[in-house]
C-alpha cells in the first residue's frame, strides 16, 4: 500500500501539467518564429497578404500562449522543486557513469529553466513596454528561444518513458492526501487562462475591455495607440514642412507634393495595426494605393517596395513584399478615421498594409524605392 502524498508530488499531475506547458511553449515558439520570418524573410519564405487579420491572429496567439505559460511554469517549478535540490546534487565518484548522467541532466534542466524564465519575463516586460535591459530585445528573445525550445525538446525526449508511464497508470495507484490533483490542475489552468485573457485579450475583438493588464487599449490621438511620437523620432519639423515631397524611385522616378498625393485616386480600407508587442487596433484608412504608386514609377509586376521614413535608424525602413504590393488594400495613407493623419501617426503619409507586423507599417514615409 503506497502512502498518500500531496497532489503536488504526484507524477500524474507532473505529466498533465507538463503537457499543458508543452503545448503553450510549442504554440509560443512556432508563432514567434513565424513573426521572425515575416520580419526577416529568407528567399524561400512568403507570407500571404490575406486575410488582413492573419498576423493579428498569430501574434495574438504568441502573446497569449507566452502569458499562459507563466503560471504553468511557476506551478511546474513548485511541483518539481524538491527534485531540483535532491541530494546528492551531482552523484558519487564511485559511480562515474551514473554521476555524469545525473550532472548532465541537472545542467540541461538548469539551462531549460533559465531559458524559459528569460523568454517569459522579457516577453512580459516587452508587452508592458518596460525595457529595463541594455540588450536589443528582438535579437536576445529570438536567440534564447532556440535554447529554450531545444532544451524543452531534449527534456521531453528524456522524460518520455516517465510521461507515458504516468499516463498509463490508473489514478488510484497514486493516492493523494489533501487537495486533489484535479483541484491543483484546475487552478493552474484557470490561472493560465485568466492571464492569457487579461493580457492577450487585447488582440481579440470584443475581449479588449477585459484585457485589464494590456498596457494600451486605444490611448493616443485619433483612437489609436502611438508606439513612437514624432517628437521622439526627431521628425516634427521635417514632417510638418509644407515643402514636403514624396519620391518614388523606380525605372521612372516621380516626385510628388502633398497636394499631388491628395489629387491621386484615393481608396478607403479597414485595416489593423497589429503590434508585435501584442496590441491590435483597427482603423479606417484613406490614401493612395501602393500598387498605383508602383505603377507610376513603372515598377515591374512582382516587384517589392522599400519604404523610407524621415526617421533614420532601426524603424526607418521597411520592405513590402510583392503579395502586399499587389493587395489593393495596401495604402500610403494620408487620413485615418475620417481625419488627416496626426503627426504622431505618421503625417504626412504612412504605410498601412494587410497582415503585417505593426513595426513594418512605417510612419513619415518620404521615399519609396522599387526593388529588383
Ligand atoms: N518611422 C517609424 N514608423 C513606425 C514606428 C517607428 O518607431 N518609427 N513604430 C512602428 C510600430 S512598432 C507600430 S506598432 C506602429 C504604430 O503605429 P501608430 O503609432 O500609428 O499607432 O507604427 C510603426 N511604424
Ligand atoms: Mo509595434
Coordinates of C-alpha atoms and ligand atoms in Angstrom, one line a residue:
X1 CA 0.0 0.0 0.0
X2 CA 1.5 3.3 -1.1
X3 CA 1.1 6.1 1.5
X4 CA -0.9 9.1 0.2
X5 CA 1.2 12.1 -0.9
X6 CA 0.3 15.7 -1.6
X7 CA -1.1 16.2 -5.2
X8 CA 1.9 18.4 -5.9
X9 CA 4.2 15.4 -5.6
X10 CA 2.2 13.1 -8.0
X11 CA 3.8 12.0 -11.2
X12 CA 0.4 12.1 -12.9
X13 CA 0.0 15.8 -12.1
X14 CA 3.5 16.5 -13.2
X15 CA 2.7 14.8 -16.6
X16 CA -0.6 16.7 -17.1
X17 CA 1.0 20.0 -16.1
X18 CA 4.0 19.3 -18.4
X19 CA 1.6 18.5 -21.3
X20 CA -0.3 21.8 -20.8
X21 CA 3.0 23.8 -20.5
X22 CA 4.5 21.9 -23.5
X23 CA 1.5 22.9 -25.7
X24 CA 1.8 26.6 -24.6
X25 CA 5.5 26.6 -25.3
X26 CA 5.1 24.9 -28.7
X27 CA 2.5 27.5 -29.8
X28 CA 4.6 30.3 -28.5
X29 CA 7.7 29.1 -30.2
X30 CA 6.0 28.4 -33.6
X31 CA 4.3 31.8 -33.7
X32 CA 7.4 33.6 -32.5
X33 CA 9.5 32.0 -35.3
X34 CA 6.7 32.9 -37.8
X35 CA 6.9 36.5 -36.7
X36 CA 10.7 36.5 -37.0
X37 CA 10.4 35.0 -40.6
X38 CA 7.8 37.7 -41.6
X39 CA 10.1 40.5 -40.4
X40 CA 13.3 38.9 -41.8
X41 CA 12.1 36.8 -44.7
X42 CA 14.6 34.4 -46.3
X43 CA 14.1 33.9 -50.1
X44 CA 12.1 30.7 -49.6
X45 CA 9.6 32.3 -47.3
X46 CA 6.3 34.0 -48.4
X47 CA 3.7 35.4 -46.1
X48 CA 0.2 36.0 -47.6
X49 CA -1.5 39.4 -47.5
X50 CA -4.9 37.9 -46.8
X51 CA -6.8 37.6 -44.6
X52 CA -5.9 41.0 -43.2
X53 CA -6.1 39.8 -39.6
X54 CA -3.7 36.9 -40.1
X55 CA -0.8 38.5 -38.3
X56 CA -3.1 39.7 -35.6
X57 CA -4.1 36.1 -35.0
X58 CA -0.6 34.6 -35.0
X59 CA 0.9 37.3 -32.8
X60 CA -2.1 37.3 -30.5
X61 CA -1.6 33.5 -30.1
X62 CA 2.1 34.2 -29.4
X63 CA 1.4 36.7 -26.6
X64 CA -1.5 34.7 -25.1
X65 CA 0.4 31.4 -25.1
X66 CA 3.5 33.0 -23.6
X67 CA 1.5 34.7 -20.9
X68 CA -0.4 31.5 -20.2
X69 CA 2.9 29.7 -19.8
X70 CA 3.9 31.9 -16.9
X71 CA 1.6 30.5 -14.2
X72 CA 2.0 27.0 -15.7
X73 CA 5.8 27.3 -15.4
X74 CA 5.6 28.6 -11.8
X75 CA 3.3 25.7 -10.9
X76 CA 5.6 23.2 -12.7
X77 CA 8.6 24.6 -10.7
X78 CA 6.6 24.2 -7.4
X79 CA 5.9 20.6 -8.4
X80 CA 9.5 19.6 -9.2
X81 CA 11.2 21.9 -6.7
X82 CA 12.2 19.2 -4.2
X83 CA 13.7 17.1 -7.0
X84 CA 15.8 20.1 -8.2
X85 CA 17.6 20.2 -4.9
X86 CA 17.6 16.4 -4.1
X87 CA 20.9 15.2 -2.6
X88 CA 23.4 14.2 -3.8
X89 CA 23.4 17.2 -6.3
X90 CA 25.7 15.5 -8.7
X91 CA 26.2 11.9 -7.7
X92 CA 29.1 9.9 -6.3
X93 CA 32.6 9.4 -7.6
X94 CA 32.1 5.7 -7.0
X95 CA 29.7 5.5 -9.9
X96 CA 31.2 7.9 -12.5
X97 CA 28.9 7.0 -15.4
X98 CA 25.7 7.5 -13.4
X99 CA 27.1 10.7 -11.9
X100 CA 27.9 12.0 -15.3
X101 CA 24.4 11.3 -16.5
X102 CA 22.9 13.0 -13.4
X103 CA 25.2 16.0 -13.8
X104 CA 24.2 16.3 -17.5
X105 CA 20.5 16.1 -16.7
X106 CA 20.8 18.7 -14.0
X107 CA 22.8 21.0 -16.2
X108 CA 20.2 20.6 -19.0
X109 CA 17.3 21.4 -16.6
X110 CA 19.2 24.5 -15.3
X111 CA 19.5 25.7 -18.9
X112 CA 15.9 24.9 -19.6
X113 CA 14.6 26.7 -16.6
X114 CA 16.8 29.8 -17.1
X115 CA 16.0 30.0 -20.8
X116 CA 12.2 29.7 -20.2
X117 CA 12.2 32.2 -17.4
X118 CA 14.3 34.6 -19.6
X119 CA 11.9 34.3 -22.5
X120 CA 8.7 34.7 -20.4
X121 CA 9.9 37.6 -18.3
X122 CA 11.5 39.6 -21.1
X123 CA 8.4 38.9 -23.3
X124 CA 6.1 40.1 -20.5
X125 CA 8.1 43.2 -19.8
X126 CA 8.1 44.0 -23.5
X127 CA 4.3 43.7 -23.6
X128 CA 4.3 46.1 -20.7
X129 CA 6.6 48.4 -22.7
X130 CA 9.2 48.5 -19.9
X131 CA 12.7 48.0 -21.3
X132 CA 15.0 47.8 -18.2
X133 CA 17.7 46.0 -20.2
X134 CA 20.7 47.0 -22.2
X135 CA 20.5 44.3 -24.9
X136 CA 18.4 44.6 -28.1
X137 CA 15.2 42.7 -27.2
X138 CA 14.3 41.0 -30.5
X139 CA 17.8 39.6 -31.0
X140 CA 18.1 38.2 -27.5
X141 CA 14.5 37.0 -27.3
X142 CA 15.0 35.2 -30.7
X143 CA 18.3 33.6 -29.8
X144 CA 17.2 32.4 -26.4
X145 CA 14.0 31.0 -27.9
X146 CA 16.2 28.4 -29.7
X147 CA 17.9 27.5 -26.5
X148 CA 14.5 27.2 -24.7
X149 CA 12.9 25.1 -27.5
X150 CA 16.0 22.9 -27.8
X151 CA 16.2 22.2 -24.1
X152 CA 12.4 21.5 -23.9
X153 CA 12.7 19.0 -26.8
X154 CA 15.6 17.2 -25.1
X155 CA 13.8 17.3 -21.7
X156 CA 10.6 15.8 -23.2
X157 CA 12.6 13.1 -25.1
X158 CA 14.4 12.1 -21.9
X159 CA 11.2 12.1 -19.9
X160 CA 9.1 10.3 -22.5
X161 CA 9.1 6.9 -20.7
X162 CA 8.1 8.6 -17.4
X163 CA 5.4 10.7 -19.1
X164 CA 4.0 7.6 -20.9
X165 CA 4.0 5.6 -17.6
X166 CA 2.3 8.4 -15.7
X167 CA -0.5 8.5 -18.3
X168 CA -0.9 4.7 -18.4
X169 CA -1.1 4.3 -14.6
X170 CA -4.5 4.4 -13.0
X171 CA -5.1 7.5 -10.8
X172 CA -5.9 5.2 -7.8
X173 CA -2.4 3.8 -7.9
X174 CA -1.2 7.2 -6.7
X175 CA -3.3 8.1 -3.6
X176 CA -3.3 11.8 -2.8
X177 CA -3.6 13.5 0.5
X178 CA -5.2 16.9 1.0
X179 CA -6.1 19.0 -2.1
X180 CA -6.9 16.7 -5.1
X181 CA -4.8 16.6 -8.2
X182 CA -7.8 17.8 -10.2
X183 CA -8.1 20.9 -8.0
X184 CA -4.4 21.8 -8.4
X185 CA -4.5 21.2 -12.2
X186 CA -7.8 23.2 -12.5
X187 CA -6.3 26.1 -10.5
X188 CA -3.2 26.1 -12.7
X189 CA -5.1 26.0 -16.0
X190 CA -7.5 28.7 -14.7
X191 CA -4.6 31.0 -13.8
X192 CA -3.2 30.4 -17.3
X193 CA -6.5 31.2 -19.0
X194 CA -7.0 34.3 -16.8
X195 CA -3.5 35.5 -17.5
X196 CA -3.9 35.0 -21.3
X197 CA -7.2 36.9 -21.3
X198 CA -6.0 39.7 -19.1
X199 CA -3.1 40.4 -21.4
X200 CA -3.7 38.6 -24.7
X201 CA -7.3 39.6 -24.8
X202 CA -6.2 42.9 -26.2
X203 CA -5.8 41.4 -29.7
X204 CA -9.2 39.7 -29.7
X205 CA -12.0 42.0 -30.9
X206 CA -14.7 42.1 -28.2
X207 CA -12.3 41.0 -25.4
X208 CA -10.4 44.3 -25.4
X209 CA -12.3 45.6 -22.3
X210 CA -11.4 42.6 -20.1
X211 CA -7.8 42.7 -21.1
X212 CA -7.1 44.7 -17.9
X213 CA -3.4 44.1 -17.9
X214 CA -2.9 45.2 -21.5
X215 CA -0.9 48.4 -21.4
X216 CA -2.7 50.2 -24.2
X217 CA -6.2 49.9 -25.4
X218 CA -6.6 52.9 -27.7
X219 CA -4.9 55.8 -26.0
X220 CA -3.2 58.2 -28.3
X221 CA -4.7 60.6 -30.9
X222 CA -7.5 59.5 -33.2
X223 CA -8.3 56.5 -31.1
X224 CA -5.0 54.7 -32.0
X225 CA -2.1 53.9 -29.7
X226 CA 1.3 55.5 -30.5
X227 CA 4.4 53.5 -30.4
X228 CA 6.8 56.4 -31.0
X229 CA 5.8 60.0 -31.3
X230 CA 7.1 62.4 -34.0
X231 CA 9.0 64.3 -31.3
X232 CA 10.7 61.1 -30.0
X233 CA 11.6 60.1 -33.6
X234 CA 13.0 63.6 -34.2
X235 CA 10.9 64.3 -37.3
X236 CA 8.5 67.0 -36.2
X237 CA 10.0 69.8 -38.3
X238 CA 10.6 67.6 -41.4
X239 CA 7.2 66.0 -41.3
X240 CA 5.3 69.3 -40.9
X241 CA 7.4 71.1 -43.6
X242 CA 5.0 72.4 -46.3
X243 CA 7.8 71.8 -48.8
X244 CA 7.5 68.0 -48.1
X245 CA 8.0 65.8 -51.2
X246 CA 7.5 62.1 -51.7
X247 CA 9.9 60.4 -54.0
X248 CA 9.0 57.1 -55.7
X249 CA 12.2 55.8 -57.2
X250 CA 11.9 53.2 -59.9
X251 CA 12.6 52.7 -63.6
X252 CA 10.8 56.1 -63.8
X253 CA 11.3 58.3 -60.7
X254 CA 8.4 60.5 -59.7
X255 CA 8.4 63.3 -57.1
X256 CA 5.1 64.3 -55.6
X257 CA 4.0 67.1 -53.3
X258 CA 1.3 66.5 -50.7
X259 CA -1.2 68.3 -52.9
X260 CA -0.3 66.0 -55.8
X261 CA -0.7 62.9 -53.5
X262 CA -4.1 64.1 -52.4
X263 CA -5.1 64.6 -56.0
X264 CA -4.4 61.0 -56.9
X265 CA -7.3 58.5 -56.7
X266 CA -7.9 57.7 -53.1
X267 CA -9.0 54.4 -51.5
X268 CA -10.6 53.7 -48.1
X269 CA -9.9 50.5 -46.2
X270 CA -10.4 48.9 -42.7
X271 CA -7.1 47.5 -41.6
X272 CA -5.5 46.7 -38.2
X273 CA -2.2 47.8 -36.7
X274 CA -1.1 44.6 -35.1
X275 CA 1.9 45.5 -33.0
X276 CA 4.5 42.8 -32.3
X277 CA 4.1 43.7 -28.6
X278 CA 0.6 42.3 -28.7
X279 CA -2.0 45.1 -29.1
X280 CA -4.1 45.4 -32.2
X281 CA -6.2 48.3 -33.2
X282 CA -8.4 48.5 -36.3
X283 CA -8.9 51.8 -38.1
X284 CA -10.3 53.2 -41.3
X285 CA -7.5 54.4 -43.5
X286 CA -7.7 56.6 -46.7
X287 CA -4.9 57.2 -49.1
X288 CA -3.2 56.3 -52.4
X289 CA -2.9 52.6 -53.3
X290 CA 0.6 51.4 -53.0
X291 CA 0.1 49.5 -56.3
X292 CA -0.8 52.8 -58.0
X293 CA 2.4 54.4 -56.8
X294 CA 4.4 51.4 -58.0
X295 CA 2.7 51.7 -61.4
X296 CA 3.5 55.5 -61.5
X297 CA 7.2 54.6 -61.1
X298 CA 6.8 51.8 -63.8
X299 CA 7.7 49.1 -61.3
X300 CA 7.7 45.6 -62.9
X301 CA 5.0 43.2 -61.8
X302 CA 6.1 41.2 -58.8
X303 CA 8.5 43.9 -57.5
X304 CA 8.9 44.6 -53.8
X305 CA 9.0 48.1 -52.4
X306 CA 11.2 49.6 -49.8
X307 CA 9.7 52.4 -47.7
X308 CA 12.0 55.0 -46.1
X309 CA 10.9 57.2 -43.2
X310 CA 12.0 60.7 -42.4
X311 CA 13.2 59.0 -39.2
X312 CA 16.6 57.4 -39.6
X313 CA 17.6 54.3 -37.8
X314 CA 16.1 50.9 -37.0
X315 CA 12.4 51.6 -37.6
X316 CA 13.0 54.0 -40.5
X317 CA 13.0 51.4 -43.3
X318 CA 10.7 48.5 -44.2
X319 CA 10.3 46.3 -47.2
X320 CA 6.9 45.5 -48.5
X321 CA 6.9 42.1 -50.3
X322 CA 5.2 41.6 -53.7
X323 CA 2.0 40.0 -52.4
X324 CA 1.3 43.0 -50.3
X325 CA 2.3 45.4 -53.0
X326 CA -0.4 43.7 -55.2
X327 CA -3.0 43.7 -52.4
X328 CA -5.5 46.5 -53.3
X329 CA -5.9 47.4 -49.5
X330 CA -2.2 48.4 -49.2
X331 CA -2.1 52.2 -48.9
X332 CA 0.2 55.0 -48.5
X333 CA -2.3 56.5 -46.0
X334 CA -3.0 60.3 -45.7
X335 CA -6.0 60.0 -43.4
X336 CA -7.3 57.8 -40.6
X337 CA -10.8 57.6 -39.1
X338 CA -12.0 60.4 -41.3
X339 CA -9.3 63.0 -40.4
X340 CA -5.9 63.9 -41.7
X341 CA -3.2 61.7 -40.0
X342 CA -2.0 63.1 -36.7
X343 CA 1.8 63.9 -36.7
X344 CA 2.2 61.0 -34.2
X345 CA 0.5 58.6 -36.6
X346 CA 2.9 59.4 -39.5
X347 CA 1.8 62.7 -41.1
X348 CA 2.1 63.5 -44.0
X349 CA 1.9 59.8 -45.0
X350 CA 2.4 56.3 -43.7
X351 CA 2.3 52.8 -44.9
X352 CA -0.6 50.6 -44.0
X353 CA -0.8 47.0 -45.4
X354 CA -2.9 43.9 -44.5
X355 CA -1.5 41.0 -42.5
X356 CA 1.7 42.8 -41.5
X357 CA 3.5 43.3 -38.1
X358 CA 2.9 46.8 -36.8
X359 CA 6.6 47.5 -36.7
X360 CA 6.7 47.3 -40.5
X361 CA 3.9 49.9 -41.0
X362 CA 6.4 52.7 -41.5
X363 CA 5.4 56.3 -40.5
X364 CA 6.5 59.6 -42.0
X365 CA 7.3 58.0 -45.4
X366 CA 9.2 60.3 -47.7
X367 CA 10.8 57.8 -50.2
X368 CA 9.6 54.6 -51.8
X369 CA 12.1 52.5 -53.7
X370 CA 11.3 49.9 -56.3
X371 CA 13.4 46.8 -55.6
X372 CA 14.8 44.3 -58.2
Ligands
LIG1 N1 9.1 55.6 -38.6 C1 8.5 54.8 -37.7 N2 7.5 54.0 -38.1 C2 6.9 53.2 -37.2 C3 7.4 53.1 -35.9 C4 8.5 53.9 -35.5 O1 9.0 53.9 -34.4 N3 9.1 54.7 -36.5 N4 6.8 52.2 -35.0 C5 6.1 51.1 -35.6 C6 5.4 50.3 -34.6 S1 6.3 49.3 -33.6 C7 4.0 50.3 -34.6 S2 3.2 49.2 -33.6 C8 3.2 51.2 -35.4 C9 2.3 52.1 -34.5 O2 1.6 52.9 -35.3 P1 0.8 54.1 -34.6 O3 1.8 54.9 -33.7 O4 0.3 54.9 -35.7 O5 -0.3 53.5 -33.8 O6 4.0 52.1 -36.2 C10 5.2 51.5 -36.7 N5 5.8 52.5 -37.6
LIG2 MO1 4.9 47.8 -32.7

